[in-house]
């Protein structure tokens, strides 16, 4: 079966790219172009026709031909570059649908076939998806490193070390009559301990990779009517939250995804904190306090004209917090000093908000310190690494002279869990979840 799909965005545009892949791709190309010869080492200038009625779909187009296995998918693959009007795109897709053994590709199917043909590993497949969805410079940079195979190479090196150690243990089991030098068993122990240390270092990374991929959580907290919702709207540059002079307007958590100078941020506006009597408002305040604890960074908004500060808000303020003293345009009644970065601003007049954004970026940049070659970007990686670590712990607890076969099984399972990250073992059950978020033509 051959698959086809629009790989570029929908028109109108200057150019549209349609991909075709499968064993009959060359035949399909000849049917639609009437070219007798199609060269793989050059751009083929052509016209595209509808084979049913011989009408020209596009009089000036390009055809790129990539014979397998030297193609993206590993199978024969072609790219049609045509004018990007919806009419041309629709006519070309219709003509392809009428070709024998041709069907529309599923989301991510080209990349899935590339994985199944060993053109890429599972980590690279995931990182291609991340690169497609990257919205900030940090996300793009992280995805590029993963696409280049930095993490894959590192995991494969660790796996090879595990396999080497396992081979020594199995040799001792298979050839029990031949004494394996004590020195070799000691080297196995030291190697496994080193692998344990390396994996533990990856896991203890403060979830930097996941935060870059999904966004840093920044929570705006403070008392009622301090200007929190107005601040959210100002930073977002659009009306996200309802702004009202009535105290306690915000009851639920309102979140918006932002790109703050290259940093992916999920910015949350929360209910104002005060001694509430209304049950709904109490629940809103409880949510606000919960968001504050979960956040990577808290912006505590304090009314500069207020004489006192709620005790719950005081507890939130620390060196990892930014205090925004709002309403700098009114008389200052706040004489307190805070053990936190403080910005005197006016949300109403958009004064010093640029300083606040600079502070946010500075705080988040300090959370990116990691020397790990392999950053965890998905929960499944973390789960597999923890499972691998557990098996290594089991191995290290055993007496290799007495429990040799059980020790070998521990290493086999550790190797399997590590291999599962890059797709060295059966991973069919997770393929669907990886490729479902891809665009159709990828």
Coordinates of C-alpha atoms in Angstrom, one line a residue:
X1 CA 0.0 0.0 0.0
X2 CA 1.2 3.5 -0.9
X3 CA 0.5 6.5 1.3
X4 CA 0.2 10.2 0.4
X5 CA -0.4 13.5 2.2
X6 CA 0.0 17.2 2.1
X7 CA 3.2 17.9 4.0
X8 CA 3.1 21.7 3.9
X9 CA 0.3 23.9 5.3
X10 CA -3.0 24.4 3.6
X11 CA -3.1 27.2 0.9
X12 CA -3.1 29.7 -0.4
X13 CA 0.7 29.8 -0.4
X14 CA 3.5 30.1 -2.9
X15 CA 4.3 26.4 -2.8
X16 CA 2.6 23.3 -1.5
X17 CA 4.4 20.0 -0.9
X18 CA 2.7 16.6 -1.3
X19 CA 4.5 13.4 -0.2
X20 CA 4.0 9.9 -1.6
X21 CA 5.7 6.8 -0.2
X22 CA 5.5 3.1 -1.0
X23 CA 6.6 0.4 -3.4
X24 CA 4.5 1.8 -6.3
X25 CA 5.6 5.5 -5.8
X26 CA 7.6 5.6 -9.1
X27 CA 4.6 4.3 -11.0
X28 CA 2.3 6.9 -9.4
X29 CA 4.8 9.6 -10.3
X30 CA 4.9 8.5 -14.0
X31 CA 1.1 8.3 -14.1
X32 CA 0.7 11.9 -12.8
X33 CA 3.5 13.5 -14.8
X34 CA 3.8 11.5 -18.0
X35 CA 7.6 11.6 -17.6
X36 CA 9.3 8.5 -19.1
X37 CA 12.4 8.9 -16.9
X38 CA 12.6 10.3 -13.4
X39 CA 16.0 11.1 -12.0
X40 CA 16.8 10.7 -8.3
X41 CA 19.8 13.0 -8.3
X42 CA 18.2 16.1 -9.7
X43 CA 15.0 18.2 -9.6
X44 CA 12.6 17.0 -12.2
X45 CA 10.6 19.9 -13.9
X46 CA 7.2 18.6 -14.9
X47 CA 3.5 19.1 -15.3
X48 CA 1.0 17.3 -13.1
X49 CA -2.0 15.7 -14.8
X50 CA -5.2 14.1 -13.7
X51 CA -4.9 10.6 -15.3
X52 CA -8.7 10.2 -15.4
X53 CA -9.4 13.1 -17.8
X54 CA -5.8 14.2 -18.9
X55 CA -6.5 17.7 -17.6
X56 CA -3.4 19.6 -16.3
X57 CA -3.5 20.1 -12.6
X58 CA -0.3 22.3 -12.5
X59 CA 1.6 23.4 -15.6
X60 CA 4.8 24.3 -13.8
X61 CA 5.8 22.0 -11.0
X62 CA 8.7 20.1 -9.5
X63 CA 9.2 16.4 -8.6
X64 CA 11.8 15.1 -6.2
X65 CA 12.4 11.4 -6.3
X66 CA 14.1 9.5 -3.4
X67 CA 14.4 5.7 -4.1
X68 CA 14.5 3.5 -0.9
X69 CA 16.3 2.8 1.2
X70 CA 17.9 6.2 0.9
X71 CA 14.8 8.2 1.7
X72 CA 13.2 9.6 4.8
X73 CA 10.9 6.6 5.3
X74 CA 13.3 4.0 3.9
X75 CA 10.8 3.1 1.2
X76 CA 10.5 4.8 -2.2
X77 CA 9.4 8.3 -1.6
X78 CA 8.5 11.3 -3.8
X79 CA 7.8 15.0 -3.1
X80 CA 5.5 17.0 -5.4
X81 CA 6.1 20.7 -5.3
X82 CA 3.2 22.6 -6.8
X83 CA 1.5 26.0 -6.6
X84 CA -0.1 26.3 -3.2
X85 CA -3.7 27.2 -4.1
X86 CA -6.4 25.1 -2.4
X87 CA -7.7 24.2 -5.9
X88 CA -4.4 22.8 -7.1
X89 CA -3.8 21.0 -3.8
X90 CA -7.3 19.4 -3.8
X91 CA -7.1 18.4 -7.4
X92 CA -3.7 16.7 -6.8
X93 CA -4.9 14.9 -3.7
X94 CA -8.0 13.7 -5.6
X95 CA -5.8 12.4 -8.4
X96 CA -3.7 10.5 -5.9
X97 CA -6.7 9.0 -4.1
X98 CA -7.8 7.5 -7.4
X99 CA -4.4 5.7 -8.0
X100 CA -4.4 2.0 -7.3
X101 CA -3.3 1.0 -3.8
X102 CA -3.0 4.6 -2.7
X103 CA -4.5 6.0 0.5
X104 CA -4.3 9.1 2.6
X105 CA -1.6 8.8 5.3
X106 CA -2.4 8.8 9.0
X107 CA -0.9 11.5 11.3
X108 CA 2.8 10.8 11.6
X109 CA 2.7 7.7 9.4
X110 CA 5.8 8.7 7.3
X111 CA 7.8 9.0 10.4
X112 CA 6.3 5.8 11.9
X113 CA 7.5 4.0 8.7
X114 CA 10.9 5.5 9.1
X115 CA 11.1 4.1 12.6
X116 CA 9.9 0.7 11.5
X117 CA 12.5 0.7 8.8
X118 CA 15.3 1.5 11.3
X119 CA 15.9 4.9 9.7
X120 CA 15.4 6.6 13.1
X121 CA 15.0 5.5 16.7
X122 CA 12.1 6.2 19.0
X123 CA 13.8 9.2 20.7
X124 CA 14.4 10.8 17.3
X125 CA 10.8 10.2 16.3
X126 CA 9.6 12.0 19.4
X127 CA 12.0 14.8 18.9
X128 CA 10.9 15.4 15.3
X129 CA 7.4 15.8 16.8
X130 CA 8.8 18.3 19.3
X131 CA 10.6 20.2 16.6
X132 CA 7.3 20.5 14.6
X133 CA 5.5 21.9 17.6
X134 CA 8.3 24.1 18.9
X135 CA 7.1 27.6 19.6
X136 CA 10.1 29.1 21.5
X137 CA 13.8 29.2 20.9
X138 CA 14.5 27.0 24.0
X139 CA 12.1 24.3 22.6
X140 CA 13.6 24.5 19.2
X141 CA 17.2 24.2 20.5
X142 CA 16.3 21.2 22.7
X143 CA 14.5 19.4 19.9
X144 CA 17.4 20.0 17.5
X145 CA 19.8 18.4 19.9
X146 CA 17.5 15.4 20.3
X147 CA 17.0 15.1 16.5
X148 CA 20.8 15.1 16.1
X149 CA 20.9 12.0 18.4
X150 CA 22.8 13.4 21.4
X151 CA 20.5 11.6 23.9
X152 CA 20.1 8.5 21.8
X153 CA 23.9 8.0 21.6
X154 CA 24.2 8.4 25.3
X155 CA 21.5 5.9 26.1
X156 CA 22.9 3.4 23.6
X157 CA 26.4 3.8 25.2
X158 CA 24.9 3.0 28.7
X159 CA 23.0 0.1 27.2
X160 CA 26.1 -1.3 25.6
X161 CA 27.9 -1.2 28.9
X162 CA 25.1 -3.1 30.5
X163 CA 25.1 -5.7 27.8
X164 CA 28.9 -6.1 28.2
X165 CA 28.6 -6.6 31.9
X166 CA 25.7 -9.1 31.3
X167 CA 27.9 -11.1 28.9
X168 CA 30.5 -11.6 31.6
X169 CA 27.8 -12.8 34.1
X170 CA 26.3 -15.2 31.5
X171 CA 29.8 -16.5 30.6
X172 CA 30.3 -17.5 34.3
X173 CA 26.9 -19.2 34.3
X174 CA 27.5 -21.1 31.0
X175 CA 31.0 -22.1 31.9
X176 CA 30.8 -22.7 35.6
X177 CA 33.6 -25.1 35.6
X178 CA 36.0 -22.4 34.4
X179 CA 36.6 -19.8 37.1
X180 CA 36.0 -16.3 36.0
X181 CA 38.8 -14.1 37.5
X182 CA 37.7 -12.2 40.6
X183 CA 39.1 -9.1 38.9
X184 CA 36.5 -9.4 36.1
X185 CA 33.6 -9.6 38.6
X186 CA 34.9 -6.6 40.4
X187 CA 35.1 -4.7 37.1
X188 CA 31.5 -5.6 36.4
X189 CA 30.4 -4.3 39.8
X190 CA 32.3 -1.0 39.3
X191 CA 30.8 -0.6 35.8
X192 CA 27.3 -1.2 37.0
X193 CA 27.8 1.3 39.9
X194 CA 29.0 3.9 37.4
X195 CA 25.9 3.3 35.2
X196 CA 23.7 3.6 38.3
X197 CA 25.4 6.9 39.0
X198 CA 24.9 8.2 35.4
X199 CA 21.2 7.3 35.3
X200 CA 20.5 8.8 38.8
X201 CA 22.1 12.0 37.6
X202 CA 19.7 12.1 34.6
X203 CA 16.7 11.5 36.8
X204 CA 17.7 14.2 39.3
X205 CA 17.4 17.0 36.7
X206 CA 14.5 19.0 38.2
X207 CA 12.5 18.0 35.1
X208 CA 14.2 20.7 33.0
X209 CA 13.6 18.8 29.7
X210 CA 9.9 18.4 30.4
X211 CA 9.6 22.1 31.5
X212 CA 11.2 23.3 28.3
X213 CA 8.9 21.0 26.2
X214 CA 5.7 21.7 28.1
X215 CA 6.3 25.2 29.6
X216 CA 7.5 26.6 32.9
X217 CA 4.6 27.2 35.4
X218 CA 4.5 30.8 36.6
X219 CA 1.8 31.7 39.1
X220 CA 0.5 35.3 39.8
X221 CA -0.7 35.4 43.4
X222 CA -1.6 38.2 45.8
X223 CA -4.5 39.8 47.7
X224 CA -7.8 40.8 46.0
X225 CA -7.8 43.8 43.8
X226 CA -4.0 44.0 43.7
X227 CA -4.0 44.0 39.9
X228 CA -3.3 40.3 39.2
X229 CA -5.7 39.9 36.4
X230 CA -4.7 43.2 34.8
X231 CA -1.1 42.0 35.0
X232 CA -1.9 38.7 33.2
X233 CA -3.7 40.6 30.4
X234 CA -0.8 43.0 30.1
X235 CA 1.9 40.3 29.8
X236 CA -0.3 38.2 27.5
X237 CA -1.0 41.4 25.4
X238 CA -4.7 40.4 25.2
X239 CA -7.7 40.1 27.4
X240 CA -7.4 36.7 29.1
X241 CA -8.9 37.4 32.5
X242 CA -11.9 39.5 33.5
X243 CA -10.9 42.8 35.2
X244 CA -13.3 44.4 37.7
X245 CA -13.2 46.8 40.6
X246 CA -15.3 44.3 42.5
X247 CA -13.1 42.4 44.9
X248 CA -12.9 38.6 44.4
X249 CA -13.8 38.5 40.7
X250 CA -11.3 35.8 39.9
X251 CA -12.5 32.5 41.5
X252 CA -10.9 29.9 39.2
X253 CA -7.4 29.5 37.9
X254 CA -7.0 31.2 34.5
X255 CA -4.0 30.0 32.5
X256 CA -2.5 31.1 29.2
X257 CA 0.5 29.8 27.3
X258 CA 3.1 32.5 26.4
X259 CA 6.5 32.9 24.8
X260 CA 8.4 35.2 27.1
X261 CA 11.7 36.1 25.3
X262 CA 12.1 32.5 24.1
X263 CA 11.0 30.9 27.4
X264 CA 7.8 28.7 27.2
X265 CA 5.6 29.8 30.1
X266 CA 2.2 28.8 31.4
X267 CA 1.1 31.9 33.2
X268 CA -1.7 31.5 35.7
X269 CA -3.9 34.2 37.3
X270 CA -5.3 33.0 40.6
X271 CA -8.0 34.0 43.1
X272 CA -7.1 36.9 45.5
X273 CA -6.1 35.7 48.9
X274 CA -8.1 37.0 51.9
X275 CA -10.2 35.7 54.8
X276 CA -13.1 34.6 52.7
X277 CA -16.5 33.6 54.0
X278 CA -18.1 32.5 50.7
X279 CA -17.5 28.7 50.0
X280 CA -16.9 29.2 46.3
X281 CA -14.3 31.9 47.0
X282 CA -12.7 29.6 49.7
X283 CA -12.3 26.9 47.0
X284 CA -10.8 29.5 44.6
X285 CA -8.2 30.5 47.3
X286 CA -7.4 26.9 48.0
X287 CA -6.7 26.4 44.3
X288 CA -4.6 29.5 44.3
X289 CA -2.4 28.3 47.2
X290 CA -2.1 24.9 45.4
X291 CA -0.9 26.5 42.2
X292 CA 1.6 28.6 44.1
X293 CA 3.2 25.4 45.6
X294 CA 3.3 23.7 42.1
X295 CA 4.7 26.7 40.3
X296 CA 8.3 27.0 39.1
X297 CA 8.1 30.7 39.9
X298 CA 5.6 32.9 41.8
X299 CA 4.9 36.5 41.1
X300 CA 3.4 38.0 44.3
X301 CA 1.4 41.1 43.5
X302 CA 1.1 43.6 46.4
X303 CA -1.0 46.7 46.4
X304 CA 1.6 49.5 47.1
X305 CA -1.2 51.6 48.7
X306 CA -2.1 48.9 51.2
X307 CA -0.9 49.2 54.8
X308 CA -0.8 45.5 55.6
X309 CA -0.1 42.2 53.9
X310 CA -2.1 38.9 54.4
X311 CA -0.1 36.3 56.4
X312 CA -0.5 33.6 53.7
X313 CA 1.0 35.9 51.2
X314 CA 4.0 36.7 53.5
X315 CA 4.7 32.9 53.7
X316 CA 5.0 32.8 49.9
X317 CA 7.7 35.4 49.6
X318 CA 11.2 34.0 49.4
X319 CA 14.4 34.2 47.3
X320 CA 12.7 32.3 44.4
X321 CA 9.8 34.8 44.3
X322 CA 9.3 38.1 42.5
X323 CA 7.4 40.7 44.4
X324 CA 5.5 43.2 42.3
X325 CA 4.6 46.3 44.2
X326 CA 1.7 47.5 42.0
X327 CA 0.1 51.0 41.9
X328 CA 3.3 52.9 42.1
X329 CA 1.3 55.9 40.7
X330 CA -0.4 56.2 44.2
X331 CA 1.0 57.1 47.6
X332 CA 3.4 54.5 48.9
X333 CA 2.3 53.0 52.2
X334 CA 4.4 49.8 51.9
X335 CA 7.5 50.2 54.1
X336 CA 8.3 46.5 54.3
X337 CA 11.5 45.0 52.9
X338 CA 11.2 41.7 51.2
X339 CA 13.6 38.8 51.0
X340 CA 13.0 38.6 47.2
X341 CA 13.5 40.4 44.0
X342 CA 11.1 43.4 44.1
X343 CA 9.8 45.5 41.2
X344 CA 7.9 48.8 41.8
X345 CA 5.5 49.1 39.0
X346 CA 2.1 50.4 37.7
X347 CA 0.1 47.8 35.8
X348 CA -2.4 50.6 35.0
X349 CA 0.2 52.8 33.3
X350 CA 2.3 49.9 32.0
X351 CA 5.3 51.1 34.0
X352 CA 8.3 48.9 34.7
X353 CA 6.5 45.8 33.4
X354 CA 9.6 45.3 31.1
X355 CA 11.7 45.1 34.3
X356 CA 9.3 42.4 35.6
X357 CA 9.6 40.4 32.4
X358 CA 13.4 40.6 32.6
X359 CA 13.3 39.3 36.2
X360 CA 11.1 36.4 35.1
X361 CA 13.6 35.5 32.4
X362 CA 16.5 35.7 34.9
X363 CA 14.7 33.5 37.4
X364 CA 13.8 30.9 34.8
X365 CA 17.3 30.8 33.3
X366 CA 18.8 29.8 36.7
X367 CA 16.6 26.7 36.6
X368 CA 18.2 25.5 33.3
X369 CA 21.5 24.6 34.7
X370 CA 22.1 21.0 33.7
X371 CA 25.2 19.2 32.3
X372 CA 23.3 16.1 31.3
X373 CA 23.7 15.0 27.7
X374 CA 20.3 13.3 27.9
X375 CA 17.5 15.5 29.2
X376 CA 14.2 13.7 29.9
X377 CA 11.5 15.3 27.8
X378 CA 8.6 12.8 28.5
X379 CA 7.3 11.0 31.5
X380 CA 7.8 7.6 29.8
X381 CA 11.5 8.2 29.7
X382 CA 11.5 8.9 33.5
X383 CA 9.5 5.8 34.2
X384 CA 11.8 3.6 32.2
X385 CA 14.9 5.1 33.8
X386 CA 13.5 4.5 37.3
X387 CA 12.6 0.9 36.3
X388 CA 16.2 0.4 35.0
X389 CA 17.6 1.9 38.2
X390 CA 15.4 -0.4 40.3
X391 CA 16.8 -3.5 38.5
X392 CA 20.4 -2.2 38.9
X393 CA 19.7 -1.8 42.7
X394 CA 18.5 -5.4 42.8
X395 CA 21.6 -6.5 41.0
X396 CA 24.0 -4.6 43.4
X397 CA 22.2 -6.1 46.5
X398 CA 22.9 -9.7 45.4
X399 CA 25.9 -11.9 46.1
X400 CA 27.1 -12.6 42.5
X401 CA 28.8 -15.8 43.7
X402 CA 25.5 -17.2 45.0
X403 CA 22.7 -15.6 43.0
X404 CA 24.4 -15.5 39.6
X405 CA 21.3 -16.4 37.5
X406 CA 19.1 -13.9 39.4
X407 CA 21.7 -11.2 39.1
X408 CA 21.8 -11.9 35.3
X409 CA 18.1 -11.5 35.1
X410 CA 18.3 -8.1 36.9
X411 CA 20.7 -6.9 34.2
X412 CA 18.6 -8.3 31.4
X413 CA 15.6 -6.3 32.7
X414 CA 17.7 -3.2 33.2
X415 CA 18.9 -3.5 29.6
X416 CA 15.4 -4.0 28.4
X417 CA 14.1 -0.9 30.2
X418 CA 16.9 1.3 28.9
X419 CA 16.4 -0.1 25.3
X420 CA 12.7 0.7 25.5
X421 CA 13.6 4.5 25.6
X422 CA 15.2 4.4 22.1
X423 CA 13.1 1.6 20.8
X424 CA 15.6 -1.3 20.9
X425 CA 12.9 -3.6 22.2
X426 CA 9.2 -4.1 21.4
X427 CA 7.5 -0.7 21.7
X428 CA 4.3 -1.2 19.6
X429 CA 2.1 -0.3 22.5
X430 CA 3.5 3.3 22.7
X431 CA 3.8 4.1 19.0
X432 CA 0.2 5.3 18.7
X433 CA 0.6 7.8 21.5
X434 CA 3.8 9.2 20.0
X435 CA 2.6 9.7 16.4
X436 CA -1.0 10.8 17.1
X437 CA 0.1 14.4 17.6
X438 CA 2.1 14.6 14.3
X439 CA 0.7 16.4 11.3
X440 CA -0.7 14.2 8.5
X441 CA 2.2 14.7 6.1
X442 CA 4.9 13.9 8.5

